[in-house]
mmCIF file of C-alpha atoms and ligand atoms in Angstrom:
data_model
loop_
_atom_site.group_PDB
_atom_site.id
_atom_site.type_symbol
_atom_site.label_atom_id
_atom_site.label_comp_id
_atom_site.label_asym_id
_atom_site.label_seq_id
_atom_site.Cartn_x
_atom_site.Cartn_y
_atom_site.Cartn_z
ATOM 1 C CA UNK A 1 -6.996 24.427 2.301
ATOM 2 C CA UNK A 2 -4.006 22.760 4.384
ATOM 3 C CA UNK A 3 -0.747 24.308 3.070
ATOM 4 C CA UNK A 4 1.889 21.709 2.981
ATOM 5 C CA UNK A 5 4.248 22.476 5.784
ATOM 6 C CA UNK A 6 1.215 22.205 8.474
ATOM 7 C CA UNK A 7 0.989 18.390 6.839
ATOM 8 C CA UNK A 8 4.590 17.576 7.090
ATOM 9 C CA UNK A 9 5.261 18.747 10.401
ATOM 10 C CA UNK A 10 2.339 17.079 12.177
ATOM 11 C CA UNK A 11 3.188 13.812 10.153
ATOM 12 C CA UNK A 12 6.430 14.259 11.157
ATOM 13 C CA UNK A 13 5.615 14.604 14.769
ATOM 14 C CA UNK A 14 3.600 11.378 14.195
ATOM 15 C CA UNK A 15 5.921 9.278 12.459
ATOM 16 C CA UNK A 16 9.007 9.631 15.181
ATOM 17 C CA UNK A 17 6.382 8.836 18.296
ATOM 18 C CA UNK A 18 5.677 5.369 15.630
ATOM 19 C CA UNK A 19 7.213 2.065 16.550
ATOM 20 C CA UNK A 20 10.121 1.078 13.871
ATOM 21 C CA UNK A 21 9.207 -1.470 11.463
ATOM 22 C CA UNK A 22 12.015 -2.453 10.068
ATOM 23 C CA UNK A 23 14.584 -3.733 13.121
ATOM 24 C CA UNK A 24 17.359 -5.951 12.945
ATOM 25 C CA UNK A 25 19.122 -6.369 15.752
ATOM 26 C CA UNK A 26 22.311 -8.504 14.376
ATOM 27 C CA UNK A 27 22.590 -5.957 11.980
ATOM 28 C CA UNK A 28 25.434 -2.770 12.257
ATOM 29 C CA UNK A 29 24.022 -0.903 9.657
ATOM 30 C CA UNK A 30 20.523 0.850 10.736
ATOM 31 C CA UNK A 31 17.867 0.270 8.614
ATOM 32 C CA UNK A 32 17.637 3.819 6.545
ATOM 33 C CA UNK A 33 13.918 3.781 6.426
ATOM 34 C CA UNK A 34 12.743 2.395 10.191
ATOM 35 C CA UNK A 35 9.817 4.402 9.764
ATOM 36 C CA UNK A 36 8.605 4.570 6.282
ATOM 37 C CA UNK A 37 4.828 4.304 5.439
ATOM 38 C CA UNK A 38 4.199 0.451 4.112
ATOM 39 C CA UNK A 39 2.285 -0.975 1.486
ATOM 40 C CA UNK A 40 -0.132 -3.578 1.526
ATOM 41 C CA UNK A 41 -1.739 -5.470 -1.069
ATOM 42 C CA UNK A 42 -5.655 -4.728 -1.227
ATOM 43 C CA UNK A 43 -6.796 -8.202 -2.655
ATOM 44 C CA UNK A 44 -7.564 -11.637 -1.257
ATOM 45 C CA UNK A 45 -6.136 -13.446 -4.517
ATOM 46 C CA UNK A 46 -2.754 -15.794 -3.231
ATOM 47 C CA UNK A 47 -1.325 -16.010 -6.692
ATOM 48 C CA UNK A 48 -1.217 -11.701 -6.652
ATOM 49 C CA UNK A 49 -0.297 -11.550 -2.803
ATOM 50 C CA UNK A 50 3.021 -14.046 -3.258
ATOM 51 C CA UNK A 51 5.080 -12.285 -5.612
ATOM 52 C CA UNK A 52 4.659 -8.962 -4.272
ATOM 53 C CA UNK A 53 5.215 -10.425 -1.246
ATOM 54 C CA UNK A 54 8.563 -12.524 -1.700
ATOM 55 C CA UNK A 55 10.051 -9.230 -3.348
ATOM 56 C CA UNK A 56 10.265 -7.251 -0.868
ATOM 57 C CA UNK A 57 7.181 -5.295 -1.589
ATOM 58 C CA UNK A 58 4.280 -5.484 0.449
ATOM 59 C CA UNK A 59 4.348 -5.945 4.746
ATOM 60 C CA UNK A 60 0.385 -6.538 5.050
ATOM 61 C CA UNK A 61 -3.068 -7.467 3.633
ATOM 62 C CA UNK A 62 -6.548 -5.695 3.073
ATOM 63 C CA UNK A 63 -9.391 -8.000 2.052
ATOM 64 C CA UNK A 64 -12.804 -7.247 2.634
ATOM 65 C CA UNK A 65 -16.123 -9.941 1.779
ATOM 66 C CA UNK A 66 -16.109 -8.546 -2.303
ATOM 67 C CA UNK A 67 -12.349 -9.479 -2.643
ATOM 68 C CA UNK A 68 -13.078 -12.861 -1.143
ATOM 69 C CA UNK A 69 -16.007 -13.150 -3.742
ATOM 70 C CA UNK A 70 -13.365 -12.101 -6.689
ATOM 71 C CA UNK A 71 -11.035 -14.488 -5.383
ATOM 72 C CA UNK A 72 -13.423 -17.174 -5.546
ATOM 73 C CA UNK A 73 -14.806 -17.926 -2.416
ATOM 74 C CA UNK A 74 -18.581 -19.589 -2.887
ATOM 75 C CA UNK A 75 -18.654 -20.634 0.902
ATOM 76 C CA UNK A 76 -17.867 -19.465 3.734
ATOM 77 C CA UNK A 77 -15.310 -23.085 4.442
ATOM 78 C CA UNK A 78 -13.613 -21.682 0.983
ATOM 79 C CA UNK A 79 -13.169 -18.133 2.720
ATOM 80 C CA UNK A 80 -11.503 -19.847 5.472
ATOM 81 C CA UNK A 81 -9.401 -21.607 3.438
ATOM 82 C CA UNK A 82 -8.322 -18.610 1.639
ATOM 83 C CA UNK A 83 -8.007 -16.546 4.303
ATOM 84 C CA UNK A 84 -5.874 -19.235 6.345
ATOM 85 C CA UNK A 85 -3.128 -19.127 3.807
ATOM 86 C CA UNK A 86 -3.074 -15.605 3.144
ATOM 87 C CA UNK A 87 -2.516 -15.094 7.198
ATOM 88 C CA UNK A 88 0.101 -18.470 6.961
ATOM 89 C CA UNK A 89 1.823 -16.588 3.942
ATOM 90 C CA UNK A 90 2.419 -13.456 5.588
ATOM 91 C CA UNK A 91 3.192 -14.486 9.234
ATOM 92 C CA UNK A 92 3.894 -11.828 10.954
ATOM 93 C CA UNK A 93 2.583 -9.313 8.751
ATOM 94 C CA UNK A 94 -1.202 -8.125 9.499
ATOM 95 C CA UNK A 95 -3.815 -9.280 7.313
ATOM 96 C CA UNK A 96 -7.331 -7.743 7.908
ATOM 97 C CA UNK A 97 -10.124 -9.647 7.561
ATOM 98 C CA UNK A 98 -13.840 -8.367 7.894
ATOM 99 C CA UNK A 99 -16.348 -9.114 9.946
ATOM 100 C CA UNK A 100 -19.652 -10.307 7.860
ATOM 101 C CA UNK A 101 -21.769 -10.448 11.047
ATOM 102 C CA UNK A 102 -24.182 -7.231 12.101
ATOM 103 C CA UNK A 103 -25.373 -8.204 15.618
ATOM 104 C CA UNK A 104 -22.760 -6.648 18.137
ATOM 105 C CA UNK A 105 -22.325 -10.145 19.998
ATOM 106 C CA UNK A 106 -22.474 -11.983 17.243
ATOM 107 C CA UNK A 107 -19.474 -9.927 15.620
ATOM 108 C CA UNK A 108 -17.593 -10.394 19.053
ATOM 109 C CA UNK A 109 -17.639 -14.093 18.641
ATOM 110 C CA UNK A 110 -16.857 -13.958 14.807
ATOM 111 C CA UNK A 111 -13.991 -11.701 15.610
ATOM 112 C CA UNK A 112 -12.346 -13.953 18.092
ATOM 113 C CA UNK A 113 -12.836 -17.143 16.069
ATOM 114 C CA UNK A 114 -11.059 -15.031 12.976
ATOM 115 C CA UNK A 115 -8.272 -13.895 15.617
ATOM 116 C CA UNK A 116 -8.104 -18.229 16.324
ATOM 117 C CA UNK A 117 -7.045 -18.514 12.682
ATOM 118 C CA UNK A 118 -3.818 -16.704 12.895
ATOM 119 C CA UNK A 119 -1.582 -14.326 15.496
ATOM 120 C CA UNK A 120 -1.568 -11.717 12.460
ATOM 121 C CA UNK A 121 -4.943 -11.539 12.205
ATOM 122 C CA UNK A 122 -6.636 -7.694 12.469
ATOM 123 C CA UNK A 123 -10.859 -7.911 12.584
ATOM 124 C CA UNK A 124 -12.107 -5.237 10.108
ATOM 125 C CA UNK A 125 -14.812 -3.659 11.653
ATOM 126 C CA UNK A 126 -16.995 -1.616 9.755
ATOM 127 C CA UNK A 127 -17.717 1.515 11.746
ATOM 128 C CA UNK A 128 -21.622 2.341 10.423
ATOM 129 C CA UNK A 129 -24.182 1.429 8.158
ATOM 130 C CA UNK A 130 -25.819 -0.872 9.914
ATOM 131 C CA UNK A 131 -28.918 1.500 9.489
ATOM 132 C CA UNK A 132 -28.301 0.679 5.958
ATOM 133 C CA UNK A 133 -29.221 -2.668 6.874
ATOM 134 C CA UNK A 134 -31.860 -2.099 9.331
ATOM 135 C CA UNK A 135 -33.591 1.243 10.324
ATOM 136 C CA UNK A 136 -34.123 0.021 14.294
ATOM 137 C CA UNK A 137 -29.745 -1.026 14.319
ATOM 138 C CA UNK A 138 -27.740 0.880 16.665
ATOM 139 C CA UNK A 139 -25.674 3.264 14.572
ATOM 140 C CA UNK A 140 -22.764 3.155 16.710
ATOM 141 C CA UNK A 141 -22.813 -0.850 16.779
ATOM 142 C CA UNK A 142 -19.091 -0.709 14.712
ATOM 143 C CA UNK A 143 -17.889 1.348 17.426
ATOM 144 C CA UNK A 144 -18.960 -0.589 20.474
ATOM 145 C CA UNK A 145 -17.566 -4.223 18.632
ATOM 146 C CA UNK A 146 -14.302 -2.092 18.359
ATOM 147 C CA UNK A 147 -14.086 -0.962 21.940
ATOM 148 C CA UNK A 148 -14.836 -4.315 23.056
ATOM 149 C CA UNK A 149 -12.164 -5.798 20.883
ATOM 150 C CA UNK A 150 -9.832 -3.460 22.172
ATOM 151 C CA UNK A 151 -10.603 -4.848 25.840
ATOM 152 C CA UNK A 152 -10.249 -8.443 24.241
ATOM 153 C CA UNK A 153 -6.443 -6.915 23.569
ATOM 154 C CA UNK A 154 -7.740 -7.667 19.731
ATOM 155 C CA UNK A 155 -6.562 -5.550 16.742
ATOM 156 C CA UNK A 156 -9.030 -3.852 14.746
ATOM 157 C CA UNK A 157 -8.877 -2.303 11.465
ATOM 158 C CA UNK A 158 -12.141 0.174 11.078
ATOM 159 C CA UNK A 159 -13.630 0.074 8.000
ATOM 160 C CA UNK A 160 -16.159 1.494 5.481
ATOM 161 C CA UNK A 161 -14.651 5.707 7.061
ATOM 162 C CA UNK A 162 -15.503 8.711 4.830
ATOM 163 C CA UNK A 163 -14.684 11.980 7.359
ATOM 164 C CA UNK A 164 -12.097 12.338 9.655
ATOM 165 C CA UNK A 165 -14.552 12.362 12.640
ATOM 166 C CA UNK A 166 -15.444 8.685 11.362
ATOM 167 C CA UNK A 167 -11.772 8.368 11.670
ATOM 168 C CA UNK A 168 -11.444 10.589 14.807
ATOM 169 C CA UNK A 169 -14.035 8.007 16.864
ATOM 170 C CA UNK A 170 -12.877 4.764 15.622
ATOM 171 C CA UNK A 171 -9.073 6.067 16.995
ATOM 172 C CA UNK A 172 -11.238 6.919 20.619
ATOM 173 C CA UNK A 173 -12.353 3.354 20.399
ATOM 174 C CA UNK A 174 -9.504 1.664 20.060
ATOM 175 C CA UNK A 175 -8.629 0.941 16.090
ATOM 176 C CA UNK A 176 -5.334 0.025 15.807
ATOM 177 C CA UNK A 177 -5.521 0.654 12.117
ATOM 178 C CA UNK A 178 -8.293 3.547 10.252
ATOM 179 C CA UNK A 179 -9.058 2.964 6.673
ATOM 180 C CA UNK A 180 -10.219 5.967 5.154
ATOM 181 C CA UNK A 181 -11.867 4.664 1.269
ATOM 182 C CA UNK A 182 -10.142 7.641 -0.730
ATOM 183 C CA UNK A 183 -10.809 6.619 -4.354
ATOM 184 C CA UNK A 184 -14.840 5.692 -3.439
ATOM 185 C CA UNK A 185 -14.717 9.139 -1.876
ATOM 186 C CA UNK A 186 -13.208 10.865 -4.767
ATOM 187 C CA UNK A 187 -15.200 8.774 -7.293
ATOM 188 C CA UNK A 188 -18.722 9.876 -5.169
ATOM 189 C CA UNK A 189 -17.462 13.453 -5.752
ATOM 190 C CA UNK A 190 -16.593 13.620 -9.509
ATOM 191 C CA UNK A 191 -20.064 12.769 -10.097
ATOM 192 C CA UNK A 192 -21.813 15.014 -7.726
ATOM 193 C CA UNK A 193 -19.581 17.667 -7.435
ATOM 194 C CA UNK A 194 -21.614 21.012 -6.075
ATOM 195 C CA UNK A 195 -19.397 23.665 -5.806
ATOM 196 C CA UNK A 196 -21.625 26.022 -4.619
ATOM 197 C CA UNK A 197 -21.516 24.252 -1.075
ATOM 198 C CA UNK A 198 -19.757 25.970 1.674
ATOM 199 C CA UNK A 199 -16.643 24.482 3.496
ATOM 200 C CA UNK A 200 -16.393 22.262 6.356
ATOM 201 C CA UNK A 201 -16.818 18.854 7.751
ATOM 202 C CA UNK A 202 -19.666 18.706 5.977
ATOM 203 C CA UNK A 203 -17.502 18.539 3.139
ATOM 204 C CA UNK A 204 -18.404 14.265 3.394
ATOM 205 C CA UNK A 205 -22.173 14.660 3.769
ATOM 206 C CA UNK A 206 -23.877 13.404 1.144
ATOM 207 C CA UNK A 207 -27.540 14.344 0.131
ATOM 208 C CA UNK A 208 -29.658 11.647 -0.829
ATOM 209 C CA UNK A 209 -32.980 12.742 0.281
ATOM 210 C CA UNK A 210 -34.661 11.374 -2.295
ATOM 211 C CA UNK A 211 -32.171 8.690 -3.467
ATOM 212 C CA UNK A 212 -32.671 10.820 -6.714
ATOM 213 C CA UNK A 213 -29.149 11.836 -8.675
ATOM 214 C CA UNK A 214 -30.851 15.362 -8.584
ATOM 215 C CA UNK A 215 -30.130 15.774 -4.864
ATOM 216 C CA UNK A 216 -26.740 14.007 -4.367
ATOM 217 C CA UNK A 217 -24.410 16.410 -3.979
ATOM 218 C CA UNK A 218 -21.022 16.709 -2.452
ATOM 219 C CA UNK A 219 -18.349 19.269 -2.626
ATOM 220 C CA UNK A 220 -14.938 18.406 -4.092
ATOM 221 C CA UNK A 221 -12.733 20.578 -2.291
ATOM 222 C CA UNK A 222 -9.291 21.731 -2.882
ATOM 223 C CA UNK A 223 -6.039 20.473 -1.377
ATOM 224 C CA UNK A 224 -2.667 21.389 -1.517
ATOM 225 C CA UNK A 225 -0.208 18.835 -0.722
ATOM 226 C CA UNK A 226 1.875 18.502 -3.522
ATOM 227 C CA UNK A 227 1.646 22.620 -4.004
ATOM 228 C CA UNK A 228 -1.910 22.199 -5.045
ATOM 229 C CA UNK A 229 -4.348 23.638 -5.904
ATOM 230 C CA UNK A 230 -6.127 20.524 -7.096
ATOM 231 C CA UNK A 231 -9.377 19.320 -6.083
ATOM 232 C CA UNK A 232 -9.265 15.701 -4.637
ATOM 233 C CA UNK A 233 -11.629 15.105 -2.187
ATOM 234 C CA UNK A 234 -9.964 11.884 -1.241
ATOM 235 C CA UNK A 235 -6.849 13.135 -0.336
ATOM 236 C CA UNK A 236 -7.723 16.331 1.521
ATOM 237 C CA UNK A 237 -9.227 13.404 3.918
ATOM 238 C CA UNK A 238 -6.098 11.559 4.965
ATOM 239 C CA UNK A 239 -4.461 15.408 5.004
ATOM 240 C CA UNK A 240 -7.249 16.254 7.482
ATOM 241 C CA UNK A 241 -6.490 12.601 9.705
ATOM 242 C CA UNK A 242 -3.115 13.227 9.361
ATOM 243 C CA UNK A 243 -3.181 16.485 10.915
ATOM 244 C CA UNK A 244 -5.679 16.274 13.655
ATOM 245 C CA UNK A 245 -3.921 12.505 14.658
ATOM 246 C CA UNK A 246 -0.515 14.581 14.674
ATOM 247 C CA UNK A 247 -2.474 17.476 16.497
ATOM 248 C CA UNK A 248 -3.427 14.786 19.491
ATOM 249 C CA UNK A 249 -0.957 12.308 19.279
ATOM 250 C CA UNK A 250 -3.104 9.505 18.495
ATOM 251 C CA UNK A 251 -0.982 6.014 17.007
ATOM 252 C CA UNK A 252 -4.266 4.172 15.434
ATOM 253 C CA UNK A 253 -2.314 3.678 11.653
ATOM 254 C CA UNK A 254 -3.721 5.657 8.801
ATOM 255 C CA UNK A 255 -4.443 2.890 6.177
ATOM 256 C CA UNK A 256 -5.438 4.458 2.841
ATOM 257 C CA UNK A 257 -7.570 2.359 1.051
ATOM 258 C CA UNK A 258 -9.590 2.444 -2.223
ATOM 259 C CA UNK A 259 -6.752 3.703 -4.330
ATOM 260 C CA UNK A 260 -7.284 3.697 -7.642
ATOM 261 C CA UNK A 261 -4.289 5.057 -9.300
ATOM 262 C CA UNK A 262 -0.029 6.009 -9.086
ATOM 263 C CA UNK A 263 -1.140 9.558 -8.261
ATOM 264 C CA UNK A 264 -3.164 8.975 -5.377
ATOM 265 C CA UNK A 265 -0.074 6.920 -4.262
ATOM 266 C CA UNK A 266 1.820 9.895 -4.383
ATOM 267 C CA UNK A 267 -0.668 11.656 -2.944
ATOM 268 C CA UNK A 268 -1.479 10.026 0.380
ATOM 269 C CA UNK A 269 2.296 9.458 0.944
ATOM 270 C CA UNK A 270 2.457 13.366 0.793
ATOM 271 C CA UNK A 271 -0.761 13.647 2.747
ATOM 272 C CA UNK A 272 0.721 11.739 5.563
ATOM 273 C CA UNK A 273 -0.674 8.839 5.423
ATOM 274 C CA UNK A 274 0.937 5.765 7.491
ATOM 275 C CA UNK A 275 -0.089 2.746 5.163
ATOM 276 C CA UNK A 276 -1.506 2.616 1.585
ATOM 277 C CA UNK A 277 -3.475 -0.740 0.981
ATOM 278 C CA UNK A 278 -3.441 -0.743 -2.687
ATOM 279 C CA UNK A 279 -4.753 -3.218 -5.482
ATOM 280 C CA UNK A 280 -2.233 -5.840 -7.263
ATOM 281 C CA UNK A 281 -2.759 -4.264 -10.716
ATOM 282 C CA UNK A 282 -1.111 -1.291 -9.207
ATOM 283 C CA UNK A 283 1.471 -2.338 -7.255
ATOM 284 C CA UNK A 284 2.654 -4.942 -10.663
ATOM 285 C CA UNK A 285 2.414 -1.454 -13.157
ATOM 286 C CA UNK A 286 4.943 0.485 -10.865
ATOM 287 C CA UNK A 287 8.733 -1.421 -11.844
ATOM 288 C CA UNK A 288 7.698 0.177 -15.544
ATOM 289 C CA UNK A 289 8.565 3.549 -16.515
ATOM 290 C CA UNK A 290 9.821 3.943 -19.880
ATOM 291 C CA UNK A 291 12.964 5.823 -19.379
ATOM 292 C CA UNK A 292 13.556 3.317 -16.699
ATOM 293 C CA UNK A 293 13.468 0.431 -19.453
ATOM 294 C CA UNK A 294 15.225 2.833 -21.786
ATOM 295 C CA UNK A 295 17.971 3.789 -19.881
ATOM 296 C CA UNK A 296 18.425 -0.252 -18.668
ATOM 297 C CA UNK A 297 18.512 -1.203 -22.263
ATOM 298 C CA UNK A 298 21.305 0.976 -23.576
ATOM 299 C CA UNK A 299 23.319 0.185 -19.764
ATOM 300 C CA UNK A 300 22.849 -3.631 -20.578
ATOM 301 C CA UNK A 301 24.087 -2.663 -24.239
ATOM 302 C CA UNK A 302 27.176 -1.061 -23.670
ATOM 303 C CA UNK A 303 28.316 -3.729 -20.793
ATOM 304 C CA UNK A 304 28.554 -5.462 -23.623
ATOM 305 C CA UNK A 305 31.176 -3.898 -24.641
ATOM 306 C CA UNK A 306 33.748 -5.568 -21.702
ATOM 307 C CA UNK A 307 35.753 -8.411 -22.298
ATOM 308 C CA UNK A 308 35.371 -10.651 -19.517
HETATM 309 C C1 LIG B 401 -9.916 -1.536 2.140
HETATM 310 O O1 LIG B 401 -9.388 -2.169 3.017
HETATM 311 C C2 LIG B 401 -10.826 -2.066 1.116
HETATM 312 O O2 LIG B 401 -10.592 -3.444 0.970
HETATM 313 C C3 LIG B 401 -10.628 -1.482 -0.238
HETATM 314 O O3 LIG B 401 -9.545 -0.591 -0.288
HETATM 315 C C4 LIG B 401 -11.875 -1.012 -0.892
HETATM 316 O O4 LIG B 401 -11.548 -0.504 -2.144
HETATM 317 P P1 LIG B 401 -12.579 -0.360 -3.359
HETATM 318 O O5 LIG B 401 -13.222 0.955 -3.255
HETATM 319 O O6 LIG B 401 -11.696 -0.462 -4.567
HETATM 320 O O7 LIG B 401 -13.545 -1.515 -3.263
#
């Protein structure tokens, strides 16, 4: 639906109007990639985030209230705890970490005592679903605690965003970073796939009248930025952000999240995507290719060859 060069240029356009974020001052030599999208490491684990980390690899940190769970938090004094070191370990990097309060003042207050724990602290906000929690919530509760953050001259990472209008509003507010959940999207959609369904932004609706698998449906639509076709619903969303952010100029970070596998890496970076948050498993697969490991072993085995 997008042909390629409409994504590159407008994340092009995007990109050069971005801060650098890799400066060195003392050094002669510029930095070849200043403005290359980063990676962050989706998981709240210390013994995953370190490695990747000290090599080099990741600039940032995703965790959300299930990753605290998986990393063992039984408390909320042992999601502190975790949470303090992660933001210690990564100093100056930007760690998001989510609110768990619904009430709008009540996830002010939680947001500045999380921003207390750390400068590099971002408050994930999520930017709906409270309905989902109570049918008399104000549905645009995520949007006002973001706002208000913004005034606070608090960063906010918006959360939980599946269409670009989601994304599109959170950016109006004041979201320094928008995650768009690409593999949740794309896993929603190779389920209920209806391909009958017409175009649009109604692309992300999903029917659930009845709660009933019967009348969940969602289209899977076609996207084209490696040359496509090839239907990835997930993608075709950060294309879409990418383009209409480029289109207006807007600098709230893309932050792909939910990725699920080396393609949709690929994907998003072609997409246009600013940031990719992606899980530990991933990031540790990615040294290994085997004609990389082949072609090191017979290098290593002819050096041997030199006297020294
Ligand atoms: C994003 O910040 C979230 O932590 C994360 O990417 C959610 O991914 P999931 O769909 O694998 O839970």
């Amino acid at each position: 639906m997008f042909p390629i060069h409409q994504t590159k240029s407008a994340a092009h356009a995007r990109r050069i109007r971005m801060p650098e974020t890799q400066s060195f001052p003392d050094k002669r030599l510029a930095h070849p990639a200043g403005r290359a999208p980063r990676i962050f490491a989706d998981t709240a684990v210390i013994d995953d985030i370190e490695p990747l980390f000290r090599a080099g690899i990741i600039t940032g940190v995703t965790t959300n209230p299930s990753l605290m769970k998986k990393a063992g938090a039984t408390s909320w004094d042992e999601a502190r705890d975790i949470s303090r070191r992660i933001l210690k370990l990564m100093e100056p990097y930007p760690v998001s970490l989510e609110l768990t309060e619904v009430g709008q003042r009540e996830m002010i207050a939680q947001a500045e005592q999380l921003g207390q724990w750390g400068d590099n602290a971002v408050i994930k906000v999520p930017v709906g679903g409270y309905i989902a929690l109570s049918s008399q919530a104000d549905p645009f509760t995520g949007l006002k605690v973001i706002r208000a953050l913004w005034e606070l001259d608090i960063r906010t990472n918006a959360t939980l965003i599946f269409n670009s209008t989601q994304a599109l509003w959170a950016a109006q507010a004041g979201a320094t970073f928008v995650s768009p959940f690409l593999g949740r999207l794309a896993d929603y959609a190779y389920q209920n796939d209806h391909p009958e369904r017409p175009p649009g932004n109604s692309l992300y609706w999903i029917e659930d009248h009845k709660n009933t698998a019967g009348d969940q449906h969602l289209f899977n639509s076609e996207y084209v930025a490696s040359g496509g076709p090839r239907k990835d619903i997930g993608i075709r969303l950060i294309q879409e952000i990418a383009v209409i952010f480029g289109n207006y100029d807007i600098h709230s970070e893309i932050l792909a999240a939910s990725i699920r596998n080396f393609a949709q890496i690929t994907e998003c970076l072609l997409a246009g995507a600013d940031i990719l948050t992606v899980p530990a498993d991933i990031l540790r697969q990615i040294p290994h290719h085997p004609l990389t490991e082949a072609g090191m072993k017979t290098f290593y085995s002819d050096s041997q060859v030199f006297t020294k």
